[in-house]
PDB file of C-alpha atoms in Angstrom:
ATOM      1  CA  UNK A 611       0.302  -0.208   0.326  1.00  0.00           C
ATOM      2  CA  UNK A 612       1.519   3.346  -1.140  1.00  0.00           C
ATOM      3  CA  UNK A 613       2.185   5.591   1.764  1.00  0.00           C
ATOM      4  CA  UNK A 614       0.289   8.585   2.353  1.00  0.00           C
ATOM      5  CA  UNK A 615       1.005  11.940   1.008  1.00  0.00           C
ATOM      6  CA  UNK A 616       2.097  15.136   3.519  1.00  0.00           C
ATOM      7  CA  UNK A 617       0.006  16.741   5.194  1.00  0.00           C
ATOM      8  CA  UNK A 618      -0.179  20.057   6.579  1.00  0.00           C
ATOM      9  CA  UNK A 619      -2.429  21.269   9.619  1.00  0.00           C
ATOM     10  CA  UNK A 620      -4.830  18.288   9.062  1.00  0.00           C
ATOM     11  CA  UNK A 621      -4.753  19.092   5.222  1.00  0.00           C
ATOM     12  CA  UNK A 622      -3.201  16.654   1.913  1.00  0.00           C
ATOM     13  CA  UNK A 623      -1.117  18.484  -0.348  1.00  0.00           C
ATOM     14  CA  UNK A 624      -4.507  17.707  -2.810  1.00  0.00           C
ATOM     15  CA  UNK A 625      -6.834  19.558  -0.539  1.00  0.00           C
ATOM     16  CA  UNK A 626      -4.495  22.434  -0.515  1.00  0.00           C
ATOM     17  CA  UNK A 627      -4.214  22.873  -3.975  1.00  0.00           C
ATOM     18  CA  UNK A 628      -8.438  22.796  -4.281  1.00  0.00           C
ATOM     19  CA  UNK A 629      -8.473  25.318  -1.557  1.00  0.00           C
ATOM     20  CA  UNK A 630      -6.495  27.728  -3.199  1.00  0.00           C
ATOM     21  CA  UNK A 631      -6.220  27.277  -6.603  1.00  0.00           C
ATOM     22  CA  UNK A 632     -10.209  25.997  -7.303  1.00  0.00           C
ATOM     23  CA  UNK A 633     -12.667  27.983  -5.357  1.00  0.00           C
ATOM     24  CA  UNK A 634     -15.391  27.446  -4.255  1.00  0.00           C
ATOM     25  CA  UNK A 635     -13.945  25.136  -2.025  1.00  0.00           C
ATOM     26  CA  UNK A 636     -15.421  21.547  -1.715  1.00  0.00           C
ATOM     27  CA  UNK A 637     -17.448  20.967   1.127  1.00  0.00           C
ATOM     28  CA  UNK A 638     -14.967  18.312   2.718  1.00  0.00           C
ATOM     29  CA  UNK A 639     -12.248  21.445   2.737  1.00  0.00           C
ATOM     30  CA  UNK A 640     -15.079  24.024   4.629  1.00  0.00           C
ATOM     31  CA  UNK A 641     -15.688  21.735   6.902  1.00  0.00           C
ATOM     32  CA  UNK A 642     -12.400  21.412   7.868  1.00  0.00           C
ATOM     33  CA  UNK A 643     -11.735  24.958   8.125  1.00  0.00           C
ATOM     34  CA  UNK A 644     -15.106  25.614  10.123  1.00  0.00           C
ATOM     35  CA  UNK A 645     -14.777  22.379  12.563  1.00  0.00           C
ATOM     36  CA  UNK A 646     -11.876  21.531  14.817  1.00  0.00           C
ATOM     37  CA  UNK A 647     -13.136  19.268  17.085  1.00  0.00           C
ATOM     38  CA  UNK A 648     -10.062  18.057  19.758  1.00  0.00           C
ATOM     39  CA  UNK A 649      -9.360  14.712  20.850  1.00  0.00           C
ATOM     40  CA  UNK A 650     -12.354  13.816  23.625  1.00  0.00           C
ATOM     41  CA  UNK A 651     -11.578  15.167  26.485  1.00  0.00           C
ATOM     42  CA  UNK A 652     -14.104  12.829  28.581  1.00  0.00           C
ATOM     43  CA  UNK A 653     -16.224   9.754  27.949  1.00  0.00           C
ATOM     44  CA  UNK A 654     -19.481   8.583  29.066  1.00  0.00           C
ATOM     45  CA  UNK A 655     -20.332   5.158  30.501  1.00  0.00           C
ATOM     46  CA  UNK A 656     -24.000   3.627  29.776  1.00  0.00           C
ATOM     47  CA  UNK A 657     -25.955   1.838  32.606  1.00  0.00           C
ATOM     48  CA  UNK A 658     -24.948  -1.942  31.821  1.00  0.00           C
ATOM     49  CA  UNK A 659     -21.075  -0.361  31.020  1.00  0.00           C
ATOM     50  CA  UNK A 660     -20.530   0.950  34.957  1.00  0.00           C
ATOM     51  CA  UNK A 661     -21.203  -2.685  36.701  1.00  0.00           C
ATOM     52  CA  UNK A 662     -23.237  -3.449  39.485  1.00  0.00           C
ATOM     53  CA  UNK A 663     -23.071  -1.321  42.493  1.00  0.00           C
ATOM     54  CA  UNK A 664     -21.587   1.841  40.400  1.00  0.00           C
ATOM     55  CA  UNK A 665     -22.813   5.101  41.849  1.00  0.00           C
ATOM     56  CA  UNK A 666     -24.721   7.071  39.561  1.00  0.00           C
ATOM     57  CA  UNK A 667     -24.414  10.698  39.016  1.00  0.00           C
ATOM     58  CA  UNK A 668     -27.040  13.159  40.901  1.00  0.00           C
ATOM     59  CA  UNK A 669     -30.647  13.259  38.593  1.00  0.00           C
ATOM     60  CA  UNK A 670     -31.614  16.803  37.037  1.00  0.00           C
ATOM     61  CA  UNK A 671     -34.703  18.490  35.835  1.00  0.00           C
ATOM     62  CA  UNK A 672     -34.369  21.424  33.754  1.00  0.00           C
ATOM     63  CA  UNK A 673     -36.382  23.999  31.997  1.00  0.00           C
ATOM     64  CA  UNK A 674     -36.213  25.505  28.550  1.00  0.00           C
ATOM     65  CA  UNK A 675     -35.751  29.093  27.965  1.00  0.00           C
ATOM     66  CA  UNK A 676     -39.577  29.172  27.486  1.00  0.00           C
ATOM     67  CA  UNK A 677     -39.734  27.880  31.117  1.00  0.00           C
ATOM     68  CA  UNK A 678     -40.002  24.532  30.165  1.00  0.00           C
ATOM     69  CA  UNK A 679     -39.337  21.388  32.537  1.00  0.00           C
ATOM     70  CA  UNK A 680     -36.794  19.503  30.467  1.00  0.00           C
ATOM     71  CA  UNK A 681     -36.516  15.797  30.000  1.00  0.00           C
ATOM     72  CA  UNK A 682     -36.033  12.886  32.135  1.00  0.00           C
ATOM     73  CA  UNK A 683     -35.244  10.345  30.013  1.00  0.00           C
ATOM     74  CA  UNK A 684     -33.988  10.006  26.410  1.00  0.00           C
ATOM     75  CA  UNK A 685     -33.735   7.654  23.577  1.00  0.00           C
ATOM     76  CA  UNK A 686     -30.248   5.863  24.780  1.00  0.00           C
ATOM     77  CA  UNK A 687     -29.779   5.692  28.478  1.00  0.00           C
ATOM     78  CA  UNK A 688     -30.747   9.267  29.983  1.00  0.00           C
ATOM     79  CA  UNK A 689     -32.653  10.131  33.230  1.00  0.00           C
ATOM     80  CA  UNK A 690     -31.827   9.810  36.542  1.00  0.00           C
ATOM     81  CA  UNK A 691     -30.566   7.034  39.332  1.00  0.00           C
ATOM     82  CA  UNK A 692     -29.632   3.359  38.764  1.00  0.00           C
ATOM     83  CA  UNK A 693     -30.291   3.648  35.188  1.00  0.00           C
ATOM     84  CA  UNK A 694     -28.357   6.997  34.508  1.00  0.00           C
ATOM     85  CA  UNK A 695     -25.352   7.505  32.169  1.00  0.00           C
ATOM     86  CA  UNK A 696     -21.990   8.522  34.054  1.00  0.00           C
ATOM     87  CA  UNK A 697     -19.573  11.305  32.950  1.00  0.00           C
ATOM     88  CA  UNK A 698     -15.989  10.710  33.624  1.00  0.00           C
ATOM     89  CA  UNK A 699     -13.571  13.708  32.798  1.00  0.00           C
ATOM     90  CA  UNK A 700      -9.614  13.319  31.387  1.00  0.00           C
ATOM     91  CA  UNK A 701      -6.997  15.805  33.053  1.00  0.00           C
ATOM     92  CA  UNK A 702      -7.379  17.448  29.566  1.00  0.00           C
ATOM     93  CA  UNK A 703     -10.985  19.100  30.843  1.00  0.00           C
ATOM     94  CA  UNK A 704      -9.318  21.036  33.129  1.00  0.00           C
ATOM     95  CA  UNK A 705     -12.839  20.733  35.896  1.00  0.00           C
ATOM     96  CA  UNK A 706     -12.356  23.317  38.331  1.00  0.00           C
ATOM     97  CA  UNK A 707     -14.875  22.212  41.015  1.00  0.00           C
ATOM     98  CA  UNK A 708     -15.437  19.478  43.252  1.00  0.00           C
ATOM     99  CA  UNK A 709     -17.439  15.812  43.331  1.00  0.00           C
ATOM    100  CA  UNK A 710     -20.389  17.809  44.760  1.00  0.00           C
ATOM    101  CA  UNK A 711     -20.560  20.013  41.209  1.00  0.00           C
ATOM    102  CA  UNK A 712     -19.953  17.251  39.228  1.00  0.00           C
ATOM    103  CA  UNK A 713     -22.994  15.044  40.465  1.00  0.00           C
ATOM    104  CA  UNK A 714     -25.190  17.961  39.254  1.00  0.00           C
ATOM    105  CA  UNK A 715     -23.811  17.558  35.618  1.00  0.00           C
ATOM    106  CA  UNK A 716     -26.128  14.764  33.660  1.00  0.00           C
ATOM    107  CA  UNK A 717     -25.465  13.375  30.166  1.00  0.00           C
ATOM    108  CA  UNK A 718     -26.913  11.401  28.564  1.00  0.00           C
ATOM    109  CA  UNK A 719     -27.606  10.552  24.646  1.00  0.00           C
ATOM    110  CA  UNK A 720     -29.778  11.264  21.990  1.00  0.00           C
ATOM    111  CA  UNK A 721     -30.585  11.047  18.221  1.00  0.00           C
ATOM    112  CA  UNK A 722     -30.148  13.558  15.366  1.00  0.00           C
ATOM    113  CA  UNK A 723     -32.467  13.335  12.014  1.00  0.00           C
ATOM    114  CA  UNK A 724     -29.413  12.168  10.307  1.00  0.00           C
ATOM    115  CA  UNK A 725     -29.102   9.192  12.615  1.00  0.00           C
ATOM    116  CA  UNK A 726     -26.035  10.668  14.325  1.00  0.00           C
ATOM    117  CA  UNK A 727     -25.929  10.111  18.095  1.00  0.00           C
ATOM    118  CA  UNK A 728     -25.636  13.273  20.033  1.00  0.00           C
ATOM    119  CA  UNK A 729     -23.904  13.489  23.365  1.00  0.00           C
ATOM    120  CA  UNK A 730     -26.159  15.712  25.353  1.00  0.00           C
ATOM    121  CA  UNK A 731     -25.482  17.596  28.705  1.00  0.00           C
ATOM    122  CA  UNK A 732     -27.488  19.449  31.510  1.00  0.00           C
ATOM    123  CA  UNK A 733     -25.988  21.448  34.211  1.00  0.00           C
ATOM    124  CA  UNK A 734     -27.770  22.039  37.013  1.00  0.00           C
ATOM    125  CA  UNK A 735     -26.646  25.585  38.452  1.00  0.00           C
ATOM    126  CA  UNK A 736     -28.952  27.506  39.701  1.00  0.00           C
ATOM    127  CA  UNK A 737     -32.257  24.519  41.118  1.00  0.00           C
ATOM    128  CA  UNK A 738     -34.451  27.591  41.653  1.00  0.00           C
ATOM    129  CA  UNK A 739     -34.388  29.087  38.397  1.00  0.00           C
ATOM    130  CA  UNK A 740     -37.162  28.852  35.704  1.00  0.00           C
ATOM    131  CA  UNK A 741     -35.012  29.107  33.067  1.00  0.00           C
ATOM    132  CA  UNK A 742     -32.317  27.016  31.003  1.00  0.00           C
ATOM    133  CA  UNK A 743     -29.719  27.975  28.202  1.00  0.00           C
ATOM    134  CA  UNK A 744     -29.505  26.171  25.267  1.00  0.00           C
ATOM    135  CA  UNK A 745     -26.153  26.925  24.824  1.00  0.00           C
ATOM    136  CA  UNK A 746     -23.748  25.901  21.551  1.00  0.00           C
ATOM    137  CA  UNK A 747     -19.985  25.858  21.971  1.00  0.00           C
ATOM    138  CA  UNK A 748     -16.965  26.841  20.053  1.00  0.00           C
ATOM    139  CA  UNK A 749     -15.361  24.707  17.305  1.00  0.00           C
ATOM    140  CA  UNK A 750     -12.734  23.827  19.079  1.00  0.00           C
ATOM    141  CA  UNK A 751     -13.823  22.074  22.433  1.00  0.00           C
ATOM    142  CA  UNK A 752     -16.025  19.771  23.496  1.00  0.00           C
ATOM    143  CA  UNK A 753     -18.661  19.133  26.645  1.00  0.00           C
ATOM    144  CA  UNK A 754     -15.449  17.979  28.433  1.00  0.00           C
ATOM    145  CA  UNK A 755     -13.616  21.296  28.267  1.00  0.00           C
ATOM    146  CA  UNK A 756     -16.763  23.397  28.820  1.00  0.00           C
ATOM    147  CA  UNK A 757     -18.567  22.127  31.684  1.00  0.00           C
ATOM    148  CA  UNK A 758     -16.346  24.277  33.884  1.00  0.00           C
ATOM    149  CA  UNK A 759     -17.452  27.113  32.342  1.00  0.00           C
ATOM    150  CA  UNK A 760     -20.823  26.479  31.923  1.00  0.00           C
ATOM    151  CA  UNK A 761     -21.128  25.621  36.160  1.00  0.00           C
ATOM    152  CA  UNK A 762     -19.632  29.425  36.695  1.00  0.00           C
ATOM    153  CA  UNK A 763     -21.638  30.814  33.859  1.00  0.00           C
ATOM    154  CA  UNK A 764     -25.061  29.408  34.834  1.00  0.00           C
ATOM    155  CA  UNK A 765     -24.364  30.284  38.779  1.00  0.00           C
ATOM    156  CA  UNK A 766     -23.611  33.932  38.053  1.00  0.00           C
ATOM    157  CA  UNK A 767     -26.630  34.803  35.809  1.00  0.00           C
ATOM    158  CA  UNK A 768     -28.536  32.057  37.294  1.00  0.00           C
ATOM    159  CA  UNK A 769     -29.622  29.973  35.072  1.00  0.00           C
ATOM    160  CA  UNK A 770     -29.295  26.082  34.173  1.00  0.00           C
ATOM    161  CA  UNK A 771     -27.683  25.434  31.242  1.00  0.00           C
ATOM    162  CA  UNK A 772     -28.484  22.740  28.585  1.00  0.00           C
ATOM    163  CA  UNK A 773     -25.525  21.758  25.649  1.00  0.00           C
ATOM    164  CA  UNK A 774     -24.617  18.648  23.375  1.00  0.00           C
ATOM    165  CA  UNK A 775     -21.629  17.667  21.053  1.00  0.00           C
ATOM    166  CA  UNK A 776     -21.760  18.527  17.730  1.00  0.00           C
ATOM    167  CA  UNK A 777     -21.477  15.432  15.082  1.00  0.00           C
ATOM    168  CA  UNK A 778     -17.601  14.234  15.125  1.00  0.00           C
ATOM    169  CA  UNK A 779     -17.209  16.026  18.743  1.00  0.00           C
ATOM    170  CA  UNK A 780     -16.751  14.283  21.983  1.00  0.00           C
ATOM    171  CA  UNK A 781     -18.617  11.389  22.005  1.00  0.00           C
ATOM    172  CA  UNK A 782     -21.165  12.278  19.567  1.00  0.00           C
ATOM    173  CA  UNK A 783     -21.411  10.031  16.244  1.00  0.00           C
ATOM    174  CA  UNK A 784     -20.972  11.048  12.472  1.00  0.00           C
ATOM    175  CA  UNK A 785     -18.835  13.846  11.027  1.00  0.00           C
ATOM    176  CA  UNK A 786     -19.006  17.341  11.215  1.00  0.00           C
ATOM    177  CA  UNK A 787     -20.003  19.559   8.270  1.00  0.00           C
ATOM    178  CA  UNK A 788     -22.948  22.065   7.956  1.00  0.00           C
ATOM    179  CA  UNK A 789     -26.005  19.538   7.389  1.00  0.00           C
ATOM    180  CA  UNK A 790     -24.908  17.446  10.509  1.00  0.00           C
ATOM    181  CA  UNK A 791     -25.070  20.854  12.683  1.00  0.00           C
ATOM    182  CA  UNK A 792     -28.225  21.968  11.877  1.00  0.00           C
ATOM    183  CA  UNK A 793     -29.879  18.612  12.824  1.00  0.00           C
ATOM    184  CA  UNK A 794     -27.543  18.625  15.808  1.00  0.00           C
ATOM    185  CA  UNK A 795     -29.216  21.861  17.030  1.00  0.00           C
ATOM    186  CA  UNK A 796     -32.319  20.422  16.246  1.00  0.00           C
ATOM    187  CA  UNK A 797     -32.080  17.387  17.733  1.00  0.00           C
ATOM    188  CA  UNK A 798     -30.681  19.164  21.042  1.00  0.00           C
ATOM    189  CA  UNK A 799     -33.712  21.504  21.338  1.00  0.00           C
ATOM    190  CA  UNK A 800     -36.248  18.637  20.753  1.00  0.00           C
ATOM    191  CA  UNK A 801     -34.525  16.796  23.375  1.00  0.00           C
ATOM    192  CA  UNK A 802     -34.495  20.085  26.127  1.00  0.00           C
ATOM    193  CA  UNK A 803     -38.266  20.796  25.053  1.00  0.00           C
ATOM    194  CA  UNK A 804     -40.354  17.419  25.089  1.00  0.00           C
ATOM    195  CA  UNK A 805     -39.916  15.304  28.418  1.00  0.00           C
ATOM    196  CA  UNK A 806     -42.235  17.113  29.831  1.00  0.00           C
ATOM    197  CA  UNK A 807     -44.287  16.992  26.571  1.00  0.00           C
ATOM    198  CA  UNK A 808     -44.764  13.006  26.744  1.00  0.00           C
ATOM    199  CA  UNK A 809     -46.575  13.453  30.132  1.00  0.00           C
ATOM    200  CA  UNK A 810     -49.736  14.085  28.574  1.00  0.00           C
ATOM    201  CA  UNK A 811     -50.009  10.670  26.435  1.00  0.00           C
ATOM    202  CA  UNK A 812     -49.538   8.576  29.563  1.00  0.00           C
ATOM    203  CA  UNK A 813     -52.706   6.738  29.876  1.00  0.00           C
ATOM    204  CA  UNK A 814     -52.229   4.814  33.091  1.00  0.00           C
ATOM    205  CA  UNK A 815     -52.897   6.629  36.744  1.00  0.00           C
ATOM    206  CA  UNK A 816     -49.408   8.419  38.410  1.00  0.00           C
ATOM    207  CA  UNK A 817     -48.860   9.510  41.118  1.00  0.00           C
ATOM    208  CA  UNK A 818     -46.836  12.228  41.898  1.00  0.00           C
ATOM    209  CA  UNK A 819     -44.654  12.216  45.219  1.00  0.00           C
ATOM    210  CA  UNK A 820     -41.756  14.842  45.823  1.00  0.00           C
ATOM    211  CA  UNK A 821     -40.687  16.919  48.651  1.00  0.00           C
ATOM    212  CA  UNK A 822     -40.669  20.452  48.799  1.00  0.00           C
ATOM    213  CA  UNK A 823     -37.680  21.381  50.050  1.00  0.00           C
ATOM    214  CA  UNK A 824     -35.728  18.901  47.161  1.00  0.00           C
ATOM    215  CA  UNK A 825     -32.190  20.611  46.274  1.00  0.00           C
ATOM    216  CA  UNK A 826     -31.353  18.662  43.669  1.00  0.00           C
ATOM    217  CA  UNK A 827     -34.839  18.815  41.220  1.00  0.00           C
ATOM    218  CA  UNK A 828     -36.693  21.772  42.291  1.00  0.00           C
ATOM    219  CA  UNK A 829     -40.243  21.230  43.662  1.00  0.00           C
ATOM    220  CA  UNK A 830     -42.200  23.354  40.787  1.00  0.00           C
ATOM    221  CA  UNK A 831     -41.054  20.497  38.758  1.00  0.00           C
ATOM    222  CA  UNK A 832     -43.378  18.336  40.487  1.00  0.00           C
ATOM    223  CA  UNK A 833     -46.090  20.648  40.000  1.00  0.00           C
ATOM    224  CA  UNK A 834     -45.481  21.042  36.386  1.00  0.00           C
ATOM    225  CA  UNK A 835     -45.615  16.859  36.635  1.00  0.00           C
ATOM    226  CA  UNK A 836     -48.965  16.765  38.206  1.00  0.00           C
ATOM    227  CA  UNK A 837     -50.896  19.717  36.347  1.00  0.00           C
ATOM    228  CA  UNK A 838     -49.922  17.852  32.853  1.00  0.00           C
ATOM    229  CA  UNK A 839     -50.391  14.586  33.311  1.00  0.00           C
ATOM    230  CA  UNK A 840     -54.269  13.667  32.284  1.00  0.00           C
ATOM    231  CA  UNK A 841     -54.503  10.783  34.716  1.00  0.00           C
ATOM    232  CA  UNK A 842     -52.374  11.915  37.892  1.00  0.00           C
ATOM    233  CA  UNK A 843     -54.325  10.622  40.795  1.00  0.00           C
ATOM    234  CA  UNK A 844     -53.966  13.278  44.408  1.00  0.00           C
ATOM    235  CA  UNK A 845     -50.182  13.754  44.710  1.00  0.00           C
ATOM    236  CA  UNK A 846     -48.351  13.912  47.787  1.00  0.00           C
ATOM    237  CA  UNK A 847     -46.678  16.922  48.612  1.00  0.00           C
ATOM    238  CA  UNK A 848     -43.612  16.268  51.417  1.00  0.00           C
ATOM    239  CA  UNK A 849     -43.501  19.151  53.651  1.00  0.00           C
ATOM    240  CA  UNK A 850     -40.111  19.656  54.324  1.00  0.00           C
ATOM    241  CA  UNK A 851     -38.463  16.762  52.578  1.00  0.00           C
ATOM    242  CA  UNK A 852     -35.509  17.107  50.004  1.00  0.00           C
ATOM    243  CA  UNK A 853     -33.889  14.634  47.105  1.00  0.00           C
ATOM    244  CA  UNK A 854     -32.465  11.983  49.158  1.00  0.00           C
ATOM    245  CA  UNK A 855     -34.731  11.435  52.655  1.00  0.00           C
ATOM    246  CA  UNK A 856     -38.231  11.482  51.208  1.00  0.00           C
ATOM    247  CA  UNK A 857     -38.455   7.968  51.612  1.00  0.00           C
ATOM    248  CA  UNK A 858     -38.069   8.297  55.226  1.00  0.00           C
ATOM    249  CA  UNK A 859     -41.308  10.299  55.806  1.00  0.00           C
ATOM    250  CA  UNK A 860     -44.228   7.701  56.900  1.00  0.00           C
ATOM    251  CA  UNK A 861     -46.756   9.821  54.581  1.00  0.00           C
ATOM    252  CA  UNK A 862     -44.645   8.686  52.243  1.00  0.00           C
ATOM    253  CA  UNK A 863     -44.999   4.896  52.660  1.00  0.00           C
ATOM    254  CA  UNK A 864     -48.567   5.171  53.420  1.00  0.00           C
ATOM    255  CA  UNK A 865     -49.313   6.928  49.893  1.00  0.00           C
ATOM    256  CA  UNK A 866     -47.401   4.272  48.089  1.00  0.00           C
ATOM    257  CA  UNK A 867     -49.725   1.663  49.516  1.00  0.00           C
ATOM    258  CA  UNK A 868     -52.846   3.602  48.919  1.00  0.00           C
ATOM    259  CA  UNK A 869     -52.108   3.908  45.533  1.00  0.00           C
ATOM    260  CA  UNK A 870     -51.143   0.164  44.817  1.00  0.00           C
ATOM    261  CA  UNK A 871     -54.289  -1.426  46.918  1.00  0.00           C
ATOM    262  CA  UNK A 872     -56.951   0.731  46.042  1.00  0.00           C
ATOM    263  CA  UNK A 873     -56.170   3.703  43.151  1.00  0.00           C
ATOM    264  CA  UNK A 874     -54.414   1.317  40.652  1.00  0.00           C
ATOM    265  CA  UNK A 875     -57.217  -1.577  40.897  1.00  0.00           C
ATOM    266  CA  UNK A 876     -60.025   0.360  40.721  1.00  0.00           C
ATOM    267  CA  UNK A 877     -58.661   2.520  37.418  1.00  0.00           C
TER     268      UNK A 877
END
């Protein structure tokens, strides 16, 4: 097999000739000028890759810039709790905060209309905020390098941050291109705005339980789910309960027993 020709900054000699001698540039050269994906600075492990007993990142919910709560699940291994994906940063990500802040970063996958897997990130910077900023980062970084910036930005403007990696960046599949970019931003927007939209399609009885002092998922998200669910039964708002101690309250168990014993059989 012949040796590949010399390359300059990622360009072959033939591509350089096309660039300077035969404008307009072919799309493959334009893409190389516009997109400069770094070597990935993070990995995302799906639940089955973490192995038994592995801890998961803290769950998160969001609201779009129009104050709509964001997704609890996505197409490939999203959501919270034991089924959540886990984020692992390399040293090149230059993480500037503690494990507590890292636990508030949720990662999951969505899929674009061009059938690329899209790496998505929700950064809970301001749990009480009504808004989330959909952030498209620069052309030479990925989500691993940006997540520290997102923590700082969201904290200063009292806003949560939702971001994604373009096709060919980070854990996103495919190649960077103009057409893929349009599909990427559309998929990110749809992932952000449609969890809450799906609740209206649930036809079974739904019991919503939420602590009023939940420091991870704001109480307003429980209210929003209850208001939009067509078959919601009487909810349980546990006064004073947080995110990790709600099951310690006596009314939590009693309300679940009532739901399973009486409301489900009669539905």
